[in-house]
Coordinates of C-alpha atoms and ligand atoms in Angstrom, one line a residue:
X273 CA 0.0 0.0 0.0
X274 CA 1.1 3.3 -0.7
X275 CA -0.2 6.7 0.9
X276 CA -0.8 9.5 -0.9
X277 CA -0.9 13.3 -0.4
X278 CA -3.5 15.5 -2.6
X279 CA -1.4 18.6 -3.4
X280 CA -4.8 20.6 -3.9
X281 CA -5.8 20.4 0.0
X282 CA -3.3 18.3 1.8
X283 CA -5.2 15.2 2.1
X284 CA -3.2 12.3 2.9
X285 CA -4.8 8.6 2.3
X286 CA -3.9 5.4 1.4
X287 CA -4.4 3.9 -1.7
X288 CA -2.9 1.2 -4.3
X289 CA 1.1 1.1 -4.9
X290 CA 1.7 2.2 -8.3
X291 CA -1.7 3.1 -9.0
X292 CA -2.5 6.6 -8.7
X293 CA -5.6 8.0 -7.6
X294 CA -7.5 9.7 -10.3
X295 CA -9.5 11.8 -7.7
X296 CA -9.2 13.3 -4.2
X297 CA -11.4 11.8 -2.0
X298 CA -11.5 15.0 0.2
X299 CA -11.8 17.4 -2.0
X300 CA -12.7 15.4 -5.2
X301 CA -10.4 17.6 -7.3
X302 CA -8.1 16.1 -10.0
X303 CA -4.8 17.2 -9.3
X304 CA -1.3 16.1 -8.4
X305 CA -1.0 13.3 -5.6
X306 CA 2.9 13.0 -4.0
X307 CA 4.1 9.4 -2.4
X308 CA 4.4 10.1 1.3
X309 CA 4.8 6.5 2.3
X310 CA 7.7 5.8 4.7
X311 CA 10.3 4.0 3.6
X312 CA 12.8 3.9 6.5
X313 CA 12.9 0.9 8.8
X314 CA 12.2 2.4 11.5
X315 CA 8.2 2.8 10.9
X316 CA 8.1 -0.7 9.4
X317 CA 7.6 0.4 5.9
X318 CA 3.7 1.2 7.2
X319 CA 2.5 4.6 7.3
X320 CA 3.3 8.2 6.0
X321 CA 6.4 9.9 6.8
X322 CA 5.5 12.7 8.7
X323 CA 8.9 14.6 7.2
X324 CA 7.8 14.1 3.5
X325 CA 4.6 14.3 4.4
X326 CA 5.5 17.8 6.1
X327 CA 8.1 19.1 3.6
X328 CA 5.5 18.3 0.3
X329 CA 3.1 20.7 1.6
X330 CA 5.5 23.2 2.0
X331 CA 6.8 22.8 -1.4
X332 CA 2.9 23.1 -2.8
X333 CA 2.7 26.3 -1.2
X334 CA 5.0 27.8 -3.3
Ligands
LIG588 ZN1 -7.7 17.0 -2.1

């Protein structure tokens, strides 16, 4: 499983690895969706990574 980020409101959710979502569930927009899964041992490869997760929305708000 892979969790994803809507770039339109910040949403995060998981979903299907390599299959992106077509909509935001939140929002229901169609926009950009970033990979904020963890991939460090230490979280077990389950979850978001709160620092991706963290710096993405930082970089949308540019
Ligand atoms: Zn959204």
């Amino acid at each position: 499983m892979v969790w994803w980020k809507c770039s339109n409101c910040g949403y995060i959710f998981e979903g299907e690895a390599g299959k992106v979502p077509e909509k935001c569930p939140n929002c229901g927009e169609i926009c950009t969706f970033y990979d904020v899964s963890c991939y460090t041992p230490e979280c077990g490869f389950e979850g978001y990574d709160p620092k991706i997760a963290g710096r993405r929305q930082e970089e949308s708000r540019l």
